[in-house]
């Protein structure tokens, strides 16, 4: 029997098992039906486009070679020829498969996919001279060798969709262009189509260009809006105080309360002969608290002042920029970083920089509730919050899934640096990060956050706090913080979390409550153990404050629990970064309700989250789906049009007010305080010790450099007791008792303020003199009820009675200065 030419080796589906195709079983191989003897055996019935030259070798097949034979009997039970017949789309095509597979053309047809049009890898041309090239060589044979066979059965085409027919015609045309002269010309049509595909603009390339363009525009706007906010706040500060024209003593007085105390250490470092002497003066300070030598770097977060003073002394800018301007410009520059970080966080959440622009504009228009840097520049929060915003932006990016290893490492580095700087610049850092750790714990317990990422963030918090503890000479308040105890408890309870199975949301919520109970118990236990070991009482005033705020019984606890349950249900289907910022904002809201000072932290993040909500495709999709109008085009229109309209409205409403605010010029004016500071500098010894209110003494330290009995930094138990004793000058105490208390602290001069002695700003019971009366067990002044345990005082109020110059008072106190606001008395020394 005649053997087949090599041109058809690419059709041999079963040659590895049965050898040559000369068995005459073409029907079994290709899936064609058996036909009668007069129908012919040419495969052109299956592939009408085949030329006679290609079908000639099959003309000698015996039509009865397989008729009446059982496949299992003839080929065996396990033969591949006994497999089910392939459909028309599964049949290998000489031109359709290779060309379409190489070029990648042709839409999928109904009932099949492009994969069905591609031949198996074993059927594709592999070497020169085989495949289509050999078929082309066979096609050059004379057409007379293949006699025509009438009676050919009409093949039912599987190409019922006209959209697929051009692919067949294209394959035929490409097949006619094949040449046989060179190996490199086997598939010229493929090369032409590949070149054409490379020349056409790719969707991926367009998306990449659009991403780069959007990133460039959004980044530029972020930098510009940050710088404009910084200039805006600096201009307000200048217009409000006329800072560039007032005297140096007036500039220093403008740093009220604790701001003046912090700035005094920056001034002290600049006035030191050398940097080493400046460091020595901070570590062994005996002017901040009389009769004590304290380590200021341990007690206070003033490393930023130290760093700025070193930077100012090193950089060649002394001739061009005054020290006070270098200080305030640094703070206003940090505000630019703050706004930029909020912008980026909103951008990361929503996917569009339009959201970041809206968040920044809301931050500026709500300036009264977002920042107070323009009139309290040196506050610790103005240093710390920009770094906290950077940390939140970095965590938002870190919680995204499928990050590249390099991106993940760089993000972790950014989180660590920002967390460390935030912890170093604010003494209340541990409470902010405790909220953050609680958010991470909730997400981790609800399986919304990978455990490895949560562990990294817990470790970064602990490491940053321990590094700050080392830099602050092992400050006991840091070691006894709830944050360290909570994070250690979470890591200890992690084994319990691994052993519990999670299923539905209720199961995860139950696991969360169980873990929270275990972690809280461990936290309180570890915190109590650490405090007992360290004998720590420095931060007890904070817990007393929290107890006073939340001491409402079980009602408050049940309300908070219901809020947490609702919050958990809302965050089940959220992305990790979205859920993180949502819970973060809610907890900051509770914190702002308890402490007015924390509203500046909460309002900023509300601007971020509200802008994200307006630009979020998920939220708009949910809203439009509820009214049955959801489609991608409407979602895109709403997420861009609504923020743009709000931006236009904000500009229309607030722009005139902002221009009026910038055009309003004021001047700092406090002649009584200026007179007091000038008198102290001129008429008192350099080593004189002054007593008075905490707010005023901070200015005395800054403007005169005199020694203080107490100061506004309240995070020390002994300092609180000393302040309470000094404040007896406003209580109902005898002159002998007041003199003995003040002399126990080495006081030489005491400053009395009429604004405190005759205070009318607060209602009865909230004034300083009323608080002192209650603490001493005395009845308060004025009409109103008193607690039954309060008794009438034996002596009149000291600050009022001393002005009458009665003999008992004159014997111990001598008035040396007086103006409309202040009265200075010199204490007599006991013989």
JSON list of N, CA and C in Angstrom, two decimals, residues 429-445 449 454-455 457-459 461-463 465-466 477-494 497 511-531 543 564 580 583-584 587:
[
{"chain": "A", "resi": 429, "resn": "UNK", "atom": "N", "xyz": [1.91, 60.64, 71.89]},
{"chain": "A", "resi": 429, "resn": "UNK", "atom": "CA", "xyz": [1.97, 59.74, 70.73]},
{"chain": "A", "resi": 429, "resn": "UNK", "atom": "C", "xyz": [1.40, 58.37, 71.05]},
{"chain": "A", "resi": 430, "resn": "UNK", "atom": "N", "xyz": [1.61, 57.90, 72.29]},
{"chain": "A", "resi": 430, "resn": "UNK", "atom": "CA", "xyz": [1.21, 56.53, 72.61]},
{"chain": "A", "resi": 430, "resn": "UNK", "atom": "C", "xyz": [-0.30, 56.34, 72.53]},
{"chain": "A", "resi": 431, "resn": "UNK", "atom": "N", "xyz": [-1.07, 57.39, 72.79]},
{"chain": "A", "resi": 431, "resn": "UNK", "atom": "CA", "xyz": [-2.53, 57.25, 72.75]},
{"chain": "A", "resi": 431, "resn": "UNK", "atom": "C", "xyz": [-3.02, 57.22, 71.30]},
{"chain": "A", "resi": 432, "resn": "UNK", "atom": "N", "xyz": [-2.38, 57.99, 70.43]},
{"chain": "A", "resi": 432, "resn": "UNK", "atom": "CA", "xyz": [-2.74, 57.93, 69.01]},
{"chain": "A", "resi": 432, "resn": "UNK", "atom": "C", "xyz": [-2.41, 56.55, 68.43]},
{"chain": "A", "resi": 433, "resn": "UNK", "atom": "N", "xyz": [-1.24, 56.05, 68.76]},
{"chain": "A", "resi": 433, "resn": "UNK", "atom": "CA", "xyz": [-0.84, 54.75, 68.22]},
{"chain": "A", "resi": 433, "resn": "UNK", "atom": "C", "xyz": [-1.58, 53.60, 68.89]},
{"chain": "A", "resi": 434, "resn": "UNK", "atom": "N", "xyz": [-2.08, 53.82, 70.10]},
{"chain": "A", "resi": 434, "resn": "UNK", "atom": "CA", "xyz": [-2.93, 52.80, 70.71]},
{"chain": "A", "resi": 434, "resn": "UNK", "atom": "C", "xyz": [-4.23, 52.66, 69.93]},
{"chain": "A", "resi": 435, "resn": "UNK", "atom": "N", "xyz": [-4.79, 53.79, 69.50]},
{"chain": "A", "resi": 435, "resn": "UNK", "atom": "CA", "xyz": [-5.96, 53.73, 68.62]},
{"chain": "A", "resi": 435, "resn": "UNK", "atom": "C", "xyz": [-5.61, 52.99, 67.33]},
{"chain": "A", "resi": 436, "resn": "UNK", "atom": "N", "xyz": [-4.45, 53.26, 66.79]},
{"chain": "A", "resi": 436, "resn": "UNK", "atom": "CA", "xyz": [-4.02, 52.61, 65.56]},
{"chain": "A", "resi": 436, "resn": "UNK", "atom": "C", "xyz": [-3.85, 51.12, 65.76]},
{"chain": "A", "resi": 437, "resn": "UNK", "atom": "N", "xyz": [-3.24, 50.73, 66.87]},
{"chain": "A", "resi": 437, "resn": "UNK", "atom": "CA", "xyz": [-3.07, 49.30, 67.16]},
{"chain": "A", "resi": 437, "resn": "UNK", "atom": "C", "xyz": [-4.41, 48.61, 67.34]},
{"chain": "A", "resi": 438, "resn": "UNK", "atom": "N", "xyz": [-5.38, 49.31, 67.92]},
{"chain": "A", "resi": 438, "resn": "UNK", "atom": "CA", "xyz": [-6.71, 48.73, 68.07]},
{"chain": "A", "resi": 438, "resn": "UNK", "atom": "C", "xyz": [-7.38, 48.51, 66.72]},
{"chain": "A", "resi": 439, "resn": "UNK", "atom": "N", "xyz": [-7.18, 49.45, 65.80]},
{"chain": "A", "resi": 439, "resn": "UNK", "atom": "CA", "xyz": [-7.71, 49.28, 64.44]},
{"chain": "A", "resi": 439, "resn": "UNK", "atom": "C", "xyz": [-7.09, 48.06, 63.77]},
{"chain": "A", "resi": 440, "resn": "UNK", "atom": "N", "xyz": [-5.78, 47.93, 63.87]},
{"chain": "A", "resi": 440, "resn": "UNK", "atom": "CA", "xyz": [-5.10, 46.78, 63.27]},
{"chain": "A", "resi": 440, "resn": "UNK", "atom": "C", "xyz": [-5.57, 45.47, 63.90]},
{"chain": "A", "resi": 441, "resn": "UNK", "atom": "N", "xyz": [-5.81, 45.50, 65.19]},
{"chain": "A", "resi": 441, "resn": "UNK", "atom": "CA", "xyz": [-6.28, 44.29, 65.88]},
{"chain": "A", "resi": 441, "resn": "UNK", "atom": "C", "xyz": [-7.66, 43.89, 65.37]},
{"chain": "A", "resi": 442, "resn": "UNK", "atom": "N", "xyz": [-8.54, 44.87, 65.19]},
{"chain": "A", "resi": 442, "resn": "UNK", "atom": "CA", "xyz": [-9.89, 44.58, 64.68]},
{"chain": "A", "resi": 442, "resn": "UNK", "atom": "C", "xyz": [-9.82, 43.97, 63.29]},
{"chain": "A", "resi": 443, "resn": "UNK", "atom": "N", "xyz": [-9.04, 44.59, 62.41]},
{"chain": "A", "resi": 443, "resn": "UNK", "atom": "CA", "xyz": [-8.93, 44.08, 61.04]},
{"chain": "A", "resi": 443, "resn": "UNK", "atom": "C", "xyz": [-8.29, 42.70, 61.01]},
{"chain": "A", "resi": 444, "resn": "UNK", "atom": "N", "xyz": [-7.31, 42.50, 61.86]},
{"chain": "A", "resi": 444, "resn": "UNK", "atom": "CA", "xyz": [-6.64, 41.20, 61.90]},
{"chain": "A", "resi": 444, "resn": "UNK", "atom": "C", "xyz": [-7.58, 40.12, 62.42]},
{"chain": "A", "resi": 445, "resn": "UNK", "atom": "N", "xyz": [-8.38, 40.45, 63.41]},
{"chain": "A", "resi": 445, "resn": "UNK", "atom": "CA", "xyz": [-9.30, 39.47, 63.98]},
{"chain": "A", "resi": 445, "resn": "UNK", "atom": "C", "xyz": [-10.43, 39.14, 63.02]},
{"chain": "A", "resi": 449, "resn": "UNK", "atom": "N", "xyz": [-7.06, 41.54, 57.17]},
{"chain": "A", "resi": 449, "resn": "UNK", "atom": "CA", "xyz": [-5.68, 42.00, 57.07]},
{"chain": "A", "resi": 449, "resn": "UNK", "atom": "C", "xyz": [-4.76, 40.79, 57.21]},
{"chain": "A", "resi": 454, "resn": "UNK", "atom": "N", "xyz": [0.09, 42.78, 59.78]},
{"chain": "A", "resi": 454, "resn": "UNK", "atom": "CA", "xyz": [-0.25, 43.27, 61.10]},
{"chain": "A", "resi": 454, "resn": "UNK", "atom": "C", "xyz": [0.91, 43.12, 62.07]},
{"chain": "A", "resi": 455, "resn": "UNK", "atom": "N", "xyz": [1.62, 42.00, 61.99]},
{"chain": "A", "resi": 455, "resn": "UNK", "atom": "CA", "xyz": [2.77, 41.79, 62.86]},
{"chain": "A", "resi": 455, "resn": "UNK", "atom": "C", "xyz": [3.86, 42.81, 62.58]},
{"chain": "A", "resi": 457, "resn": "UNK", "atom": "N", "xyz": [3.46, 45.86, 61.52]},
{"chain": "A", "resi": 457, "resn": "UNK", "atom": "CA", "xyz": [3.05, 47.16, 62.05]},
{"chain": "A", "resi": 457, "resn": "UNK", "atom": "C", "xyz": [3.12, 47.18, 63.58]},
{"chain": "A", "resi": 458, "resn": "UNK", "atom": "N", "xyz": [2.74, 46.08, 64.23]},
{"chain": "A", "resi": 458, "resn": "UNK", "atom": "CA", "xyz": [2.90, 46.01, 65.68]},
{"chain": "A", "resi": 458, "resn": "UNK", "atom": "C", "xyz": [4.38, 46.15, 66.06]},
{"chain": "A", "resi": 459, "resn": "UNK", "atom": "N", "xyz": [5.22, 45.45, 65.32]},
{"chain": "A", "resi": 459, "resn": "UNK", "atom": "CA", "xyz": [6.65, 45.52, 65.63]},
{"chain": "A", "resi": 459, "resn": "UNK", "atom": "C", "xyz": [7.23, 46.90, 65.42]},
{"chain": "A", "resi": 461, "resn": "UNK", "atom": "N", "xyz": [5.64, 49.75, 65.73]},
{"chain": "A", "resi": 461, "resn": "UNK", "atom": "CA", "xyz": [5.20, 50.60, 66.84]},
{"chain": "A", "resi": 461, "resn": "UNK", "atom": "C", "xyz": [6.05, 50.36, 68.09]},
{"chain": "A", "resi": 462, "resn": "UNK", "atom": "N", "xyz": [6.25, 49.11, 68.43]},
{"chain": "A", "resi": 462, "resn": "UNK", "atom": "CA", "xyz": [7.03, 48.80, 69.63]},
{"chain": "A", "resi": 462, "resn": "UNK", "atom": "C", "xyz": [8.48, 49.27, 69.46]},
{"chain": "A", "resi": 463, "resn": "UNK", "atom": "N", "xyz": [9.07, 49.00, 68.28]},
{"chain": "A", "resi": 463, "resn": "UNK", "atom": "CA", "xyz": [10.46, 49.39, 68.06]},
{"chain": "A", "resi": 463, "resn": "UNK", "atom": "C", "xyz": [10.63, 50.90, 68.11]},
{"chain": "A", "resi": 465, "resn": "UNK", "atom": "N", "xyz": [8.78, 53.09, 69.69]},
{"chain": "A", "resi": 465, "resn": "UNK", "atom": "CA", "xyz": [8.60, 53.58, 71.05]},
{"chain": "A", "resi": 465, "resn": "UNK", "atom": "C", "xyz": [9.81, 53.25, 71.93]},
{"chain": "A", "resi": 466, "resn": "UNK", "atom": "N", "xyz": [10.40, 52.09, 71.72]},
{"chain": "A", "resi": 466, "resn": "UNK", "atom": "CA", "xyz": [11.59, 51.73, 72.50]},
{"chain": "A", "resi": 466, "resn": "UNK", "atom": "C", "xyz": [12.79, 52.59, 72.12]},
{"chain": "A", "resi": 477, "resn": "UNK", "atom": "N", "xyz": [7.58, 56.81, 81.70]},
{"chain": "A", "resi": 477, "resn": "UNK", "atom": "CA", "xyz": [6.23, 56.97, 81.17]},
{"chain": "A", "resi": 477, "resn": "UNK", "atom": "C", "xyz": [6.05, 56.20, 79.86]},
{"chain": "A", "resi": 478, "resn": "UNK", "atom": "N", "xyz": [7.12, 56.10, 79.06]},
{"chain": "A", "resi": 478, "resn": "UNK", "atom": "CA", "xyz": [7.04, 55.35, 77.81]},
{"chain": "A", "resi": 478, "resn": "UNK", "atom": "C", "xyz": [7.00, 53.86, 78.09]},
{"chain": "A", "resi": 479, "resn": "UNK", "atom": "N", "xyz": [7.84, 53.40, 79.00]},
{"chain": "A", "resi": 479, "resn": "UNK", "atom": "CA", "xyz": [7.86, 51.98, 79.32]},
{"chain": "A", "resi": 479, "resn": "UNK", "atom": "C", "xyz": [6.54, 51.51, 79.92]},
{"chain": "A", "resi": 480, "resn": "UNK", "atom": "N", "xyz": [5.87, 52.37, 80.65]},
{"chain": "A", "resi": 480, "resn": "UNK", "atom": "CA", "xyz": [4.61, 52.00, 81.27]},
{"chain": "A", "resi": 480, "resn": "UNK", "atom": "C", "xyz": [3.39, 52.34, 80.44]},
{"chain": "A", "resi": 481, "resn": "UNK", "atom": "N", "xyz": [3.58, 52.63, 79.16]},
{"chain": "A", "resi": 481, "resn": "UNK", "atom": "CA", "xyz": [2.46, 53.02, 78.31]},
{"chain": "A", "resi": 481, "resn": "UNK", "atom": "C", "xyz": [1.58, 51.81, 78.00]},
{"chain": "A", "resi": 482, "resn": "UNK", "atom": "N", "xyz": [0.31, 52.11, 77.74]},
{"chain": "A", "resi": 482, "resn": "UNK", "atom": "CA", "xyz": [-0.64, 51.05, 77.38]},
{"chain": "A", "resi": 482, "resn": "UNK", "atom": "C", "xyz": [-0.31, 50.46, 76.00]},
{"chain": "A", "resi": 483, "resn": "UNK", "atom": "N", "xyz": [0.33, 51.25, 75.15]},
{"chain": "A", "resi": 483, "resn": "UNK", "atom": "CA", "xyz": [0.61, 50.77, 73.80]},
{"chain": "A", "resi": 483, "resn": "UNK", "atom": "C", "xyz": [1.51, 49.55, 73.82]},
{"chain": "A", "resi": 484, "resn": "UNK", "atom": "N", "xyz": [2.59, 49.61, 74.59]},
{"chain": "A", "resi": 484, "resn": "UNK", "atom": "CA", "xyz": [3.52, 48.48, 74.64]},
{"chain": "A", "resi": 484, "resn": "UNK", "atom": "C", "xyz": [2.82, 47.26, 75.24]},
{"chain": "A", "resi": 485, "resn": "UNK", "atom": "N", "xyz": [2.05, 47.47, 76.29]},
{"chain": "A", "resi": 485, "resn": "UNK", "atom": "CA", "xyz": [1.34, 46.34, 76.91]},
{"chain": "A", "resi": 485, "resn": "UNK", "atom": "C", "xyz": [0.32, 45.75, 75.95]},
{"chain": "A", "resi": 486, "resn": "UNK", "atom": "N", "xyz": [-0.38, 46.60, 75.22]},
{"chain": "A", "resi": 486, "resn": "UNK", "atom": "CA", "xyz": [-1.40, 46.10, 74.28]},
{"chain": "A", "resi": 486, "resn": "UNK", "atom": "C", "xyz": [-0.76, 45.31, 73.14]},
{"chain": "A", "resi": 487, "resn": "UNK", "atom": "N", "xyz": [0.30, 45.84, 72.55]},
{"chain": "A", "resi": 487, "resn": "UNK", "atom": "CA", "xyz": [0.93, 45.14, 71.43]},
{"chain": "A", "resi": 487, "resn": "UNK", "atom": "C", "xyz": [1.54, 43.81, 71.87]},
{"chain": "A", "resi": 488, "resn": "UNK", "atom": "N", "xyz": [2.14, 43.79, 73.04]},
{"chain": "A", "resi": 488, "resn": "UNK", "atom": "CA", "xyz": [2.67, 42.51, 73.54]},
{"chain": "A", "resi": 488, "resn": "UNK", "atom": "C", "xyz": [1.55, 41.52, 73.79]},
{"chain": "A", "resi": 489, "resn": "UNK", "atom": "N", "xyz": [0.43, 42.00, 74.31]},
{"chain": "A", "resi": 489, "resn": "UNK", "atom": "CA", "xyz": [-0.72, 41.11, 74.55]},
{"chain": "A", "resi": 489, "resn": "UNK", "atom": "C", "xyz": [-1.27, 40.56, 73.25]},
{"chain": "A", "resi": 490, "resn": "UNK", "atom": "N", "xyz": [-1.30, 41.39, 72.20]},
{"chain": "A", "resi": 490, "resn": "UNK", "atom": "CA", "xyz": [-1.80, 40.92, 70.91]},
{"chain": "A", "resi": 490, "resn": "UNK", "atom": "C", "xyz": [-0.89, 39.83, 70.36]},
{"chain": "A", "resi": 491, "resn": "UNK", "atom": "N", "xyz": [0.40, 40.03, 70.46]},
{"chain": "A", "resi": 491, "resn": "UNK", "atom": "CA", "xyz": [1.33, 39.02, 69.95]},
{"chain": "A", "resi": 491, "resn": "UNK", "atom": "C", "xyz": [1.25, 37.73, 70.75]},
{"chain": "A", "resi": 492, "resn": "UNK", "atom": "N", "xyz": [0.99, 37.84, 72.04]},
{"chain": "A", "resi": 492, "resn": "UNK", "atom": "CA", "xyz": [0.84, 36.64, 72.87]},
{"chain": "A", "resi": 492, "resn": "UNK", "atom": "C", "xyz": [-0.44, 35.89, 72.50]},
{"chain": "A", "resi": 493, "resn": "UNK", "atom": "N", "xyz": [-1.51, 36.66, 72.24]},
{"chain": "A", "resi": 493, "resn": "UNK", "atom": "CA", "xyz": [-2.79, 36.04, 71.91]},
{"chain": "A", "resi": 493, "resn": "UNK", "atom": "C", "xyz": [-2.88, 35.57, 70.47]},
{"chain": "A", "resi": 494, "resn": "UNK", "atom": "N", "xyz": [-1.82, 35.76, 69.69]},
{"chain": "A", "resi": 494, "resn": "UNK", "atom": "CA", "xyz": [-1.87, 35.37, 68.28]},
{"chain": "A", "resi": 494, "resn": "UNK", "atom": "C", "xyz": [-2.02, 33.86, 68.11]},
{"chain": "A", "resi": 497, "resn": "UNK", "atom": "N", "xyz": [-5.54, 32.96, 68.18]},
{"chain": "A", "resi": 497, "resn": "UNK", "atom": "CA", "xyz": [-6.19, 33.35, 66.93]},
{"chain": "A", "resi": 497, "resn": "UNK", "atom": "C", "xyz": [-5.95, 32.31, 65.84]},
{"chain": "A", "resi": 511, "resn": "UNK", "atom": "N", "xyz": [-15.00, 35.76, 67.26]},
{"chain": "A", "resi": 511, "resn": "UNK", "atom": "CA", "xyz": [-13.58, 35.61, 67.51]},
{"chain": "A", "resi": 511, "resn": "UNK", "atom": "C", "xyz": [-12.95, 36.94, 67.90]},
{"chain": "A", "resi": 512, "resn": "UNK", "atom": "N", "xyz": [-13.41, 38.03, 67.25]},
{"chain": "A", "resi": 512, "resn": "UNK", "atom": "CA", "xyz": [-12.90, 39.36, 67.58]},
{"chain": "A", "resi": 512, "resn": "UNK", "atom": "C", "xyz": [-13.18, 39.71, 69.03]},
{"chain": "A", "resi": 513, "resn": "UNK", "atom": "N", "xyz": [-14.42, 39.48, 69.48]},
{"chain": "A", "resi": 513, "resn": "UNK", "atom": "CA", "xyz": [-14.77, 39.83, 70.86]},
{"chain": "A", "resi": 513, "resn": "UNK", "atom": "C", "xyz": [-13.99, 38.98, 71.86]},
{"chain": "A", "resi": 514, "resn": "UNK", "atom": "N", "xyz": [-13.81, 37.69, 71.53]},
{"chain": "A", "resi": 514, "resn": "UNK", "atom": "CA", "xyz": [-13.04, 36.83, 72.42]},
{"chain": "A", "resi": 514, "resn": "UNK", "atom": "C", "xyz": [-11.59, 37.29, 72.50]},
{"chain": "A", "resi": 515, "resn": "UNK", "atom": "N", "xyz": [-11.01, 37.58, 71.35]},
{"chain": "A", "resi": 515, "resn": "UNK", "atom": "CA", "xyz": [-9.62, 38.04, 71.34]},
{"chain": "A", "resi": 515, "resn": "UNK", "atom": "C", "xyz": [-9.48, 39.38, 72.05]},
{"chain": "A", "resi": 516, "resn": "UNK", "atom": "N", "xyz": [-10.46, 40.25, 71.85]},
{"chain": "A", "resi": 516, "resn": "UNK", "atom": "CA", "xyz": [-10.40, 41.55, 72.50]},
{"chain": "A", "resi": 516, "resn": "UNK", "atom": "C", "xyz": [-10.44, 41.42, 74.01]},
{"chain": "A", "resi": 517, "resn": "UNK", "atom": "N", "xyz": [-11.27, 40.52, 74.50]},
{"chain": "A", "resi": 517, "resn": "UNK", "atom": "CA", "xyz": [-11.34, 40.30, 75.94]},
{"chain": "A", "resi": 517, "resn": "UNK", "atom": "C", "xyz": [-10.00, 39.77, 76.47]},
{"chain": "A", "resi": 518, "resn": "UNK", "atom": "N", "xyz": [-9.44, 38.80, 75.76]},
{"chain": "A", "resi": 518, "resn": "UNK", "atom": "CA", "xyz": [-8.15, 38.24, 76.19]},
{"chain": "A", "resi": 518, "resn": "UNK", "atom": "C", "xyz": [-7.06, 39.29, 76.15]},
{"chain": "A", "resi": 519, "resn": "UNK", "atom": "N", "xyz": [-7.03, 40.07, 75.05]},
{"chain": "A", "resi": 519, "resn": "UNK", "atom": "CA", "xyz": [-5.98, 41.08, 74.91]},
{"chain": "A", "resi": 519, "resn": "UNK", "atom": "C", "xyz": [-6.11, 42.17, 75.96]},
{"chain": "A", "resi": 520, "resn": "UNK", "atom": "N", "xyz": [-7.34, 42.60, 76.25]},
{"chain": "A", "resi": 520, "resn": "UNK", "atom": "CA", "xyz": [-7.52, 43.64, 77.26]},
{"chain": "A", "resi": 520, "resn": "UNK", "atom": "C", "xyz": [-7.09, 43.15, 78.64]},
{"chain": "A", "resi": 521, "resn": "UNK", "atom": "N", "xyz": [-7.42, 41.91, 78.95]},
{"chain": "A", "resi": 521, "resn": "UNK", "atom": "CA", "xyz": [-6.99, 41.36, 80.25]},
{"chain": "A", "resi": 521, "resn": "UNK", "atom": "C", "xyz": [-5.47, 41.30, 80.33]},
{"chain": "A", "resi": 522, "resn": "UNK", "atom": "N", "xyz": [-4.84, 40.81, 79.27]},
{"chain": "A", "resi": 522, "resn": "UNK", "atom": "CA", "xyz": [-3.38, 40.76, 79.26]},
{"chain": "A", "resi": 522, "resn": "UNK", "atom": "C", "xyz": [-2.78, 42.16, 79.31]},
{"chain": "A", "resi": 523, "resn": "UNK", "atom": "N", "xyz": [-3.41, 43.11, 78.61]},
{"chain": "A", "resi": 523, "resn": "UNK", "atom": "CA", "xyz": [-2.88, 44.47, 78.59]},
{"chain": "A", "resi": 523, "resn": "UNK", "atom": "C", "xyz": [-2.91, 45.08, 79.98]},
{"chain": "A", "resi": 524, "resn": "UNK", "atom": "N", "xyz": [-4.05, 44.97, 80.66]},
{"chain": "A", "resi": 524, "resn": "UNK", "atom": "CA", "xyz": [-4.15, 45.54, 82.00]},
{"chain": "A", "resi": 524, "resn": "UNK", "atom": "C", "xyz": [-3.19, 44.85, 82.97]},
{"chain": "A", "resi": 525, "resn": "UNK", "atom": "N", "xyz": [-3.05, 43.54, 82.83]},
{"chain": "A", "resi": 525, "resn": "UNK", "atom": "CA", "xyz": [-2.13, 42.82, 83.72]},
{"chain": "A", "resi": 525, "resn": "UNK", "atom": "C", "xyz": [-0.68, 43.26, 83.50]},
{"chain": "A", "resi": 526, "resn": "UNK", "atom": "N", "xyz": [-0.26, 43.28, 82.23]},
{"chain": "A", "resi": 526, "resn": "UNK", "atom": "CA", "xyz": [1.13, 43.69, 81.94]},
{"chain": "A", "resi": 526, "resn": "UNK", "atom": "C", "xyz": [1.38, 45.14, 82.34]},
{"chain": "A", "resi": 527, "resn": "UNK", "atom": "N", "xyz": [0.39, 46.01, 82.08]},
{"chain": "A", "resi": 527, "resn": "UNK", "atom": "CA", "xyz": [0.58, 47.42, 82.42]},
{"chain": "A", "resi": 527, "resn": "UNK", "atom": "C", "xyz": [0.71, 47.62, 83.92]},
{"chain": "A", "resi": 528, "resn": "UNK", "atom": "N", "xyz": [-0.12, 46.91, 84.70]},
{"chain": "A", "resi": 528, "resn": "UNK", "atom": "CA", "xyz": [-0.02, 47.03, 86.15]},
{"chain": "A", "resi": 528, "resn": "UNK", "atom": "C", "xyz": [1.31, 46.49, 86.67]},
{"chain": "A", "resi": 529, "resn": "UNK", "atom": "N", "xyz": [1.77, 45.38, 86.07]},
{"chain": "A", "resi": 529, "resn": "UNK", "atom": "CA", "xyz": [3.06, 44.82, 86.50]},
{"chain": "A", "resi": 529, "resn": "UNK", "atom": "C", "xyz": [4.19, 45.79, 86.21]},
{"chain": "A", "resi": 530, "resn": "UNK", "atom": "N", "xyz": [4.19, 46.38, 85.00]},
{"chain": "A", "resi": 530, "resn": "UNK", "atom": "CA", "xyz": [5.25, 47.32, 84.65]},
{"chain": "A", "resi": 530, "resn": "UNK", "atom": "C", "xyz": [5.23, 48.55, 85.54]},
{"chain": "A", "resi": 531, "resn": "UNK", "atom": "N", "xyz": [4.03, 49.06, 85.83]},
{"chain": "A", "resi": 531, "resn": "UNK", "atom": "CA", "xyz": [3.94, 50.26, 86.68]},
{"chain": "A", "resi": 531, "resn": "UNK", "atom": "C", "xyz": [4.38, 49.98, 88.11]},
{"chain": "A", "resi": 543, "resn": "UNK", "atom": "N", "xyz": [-5.37, 59.06, 83.03]},
{"chain": "A", "resi": 543, "resn": "UNK", "atom": "CA", "xyz": [-6.39, 58.04, 83.28]},
{"chain": "A", "resi": 543, "resn": "UNK", "atom": "C", "xyz": [-7.50, 58.59, 84.17]},
{"chain": "A", "resi": 564, "resn": "UNK", "atom": "N", "xyz": [-19.49, 49.42, 67.86]},
{"chain": "A", "resi": 564, "resn": "UNK", "atom": "CA", "xyz": [-18.43, 48.58, 67.30]},
{"chain": "A", "resi": 564, "resn": "UNK", "atom": "C", "xyz": [-19.03, 47.46, 66.47]},
{"chain": "A", "resi": 580, "resn": "UNK", "atom": "N", "xyz": [-9.35, 50.25, 57.25]},
{"chain": "A", "resi": 580, "resn": "UNK", "atom": "CA", "xyz": [-8.41, 50.83, 58.21]},
{"chain": "A", "resi": 580, "resn": "UNK", "atom": "C", "xyz": [-8.70, 52.31, 58.44]},
{"chain": "A", "resi": 583, "resn": "UNK", "atom": "N", "xyz": [-12.29, 52.87, 60.30]},
{"chain": "A", "resi": 583, "resn": "UNK", "atom": "CA", "xyz": [-12.29, 52.64, 61.74]},
{"chain": "A", "resi": 583, "resn": "UNK", "atom": "C", "xyz": [-11.40, 53.66, 62.44]},
{"chain": "A", "resi": 584, "resn": "UNK", "atom": "N", "xyz": [-10.32, 54.03, 61.80]},
{"chain": "A", "resi": 584, "resn": "UNK", "atom": "CA", "xyz": [-9.43, 55.05, 62.33]},
{"chain": "A", "resi": 584, "resn": "UNK", "atom": "C", "xyz": [-10.20, 56.35, 62.55]},
{"chain": "A", "resi": 587, "resn": "UNK", "atom": "N", "xyz": [-12.77, 56.06, 65.50]},
{"chain": "A", "resi": 587, "resn": "UNK", "atom": "CA", "xyz": [-12.14, 56.11, 66.83]},
{"chain": "A", "resi": 587, "resn": "UNK", "atom": "C", "xyz": [-11.63, 57.50, 67.14]}
]
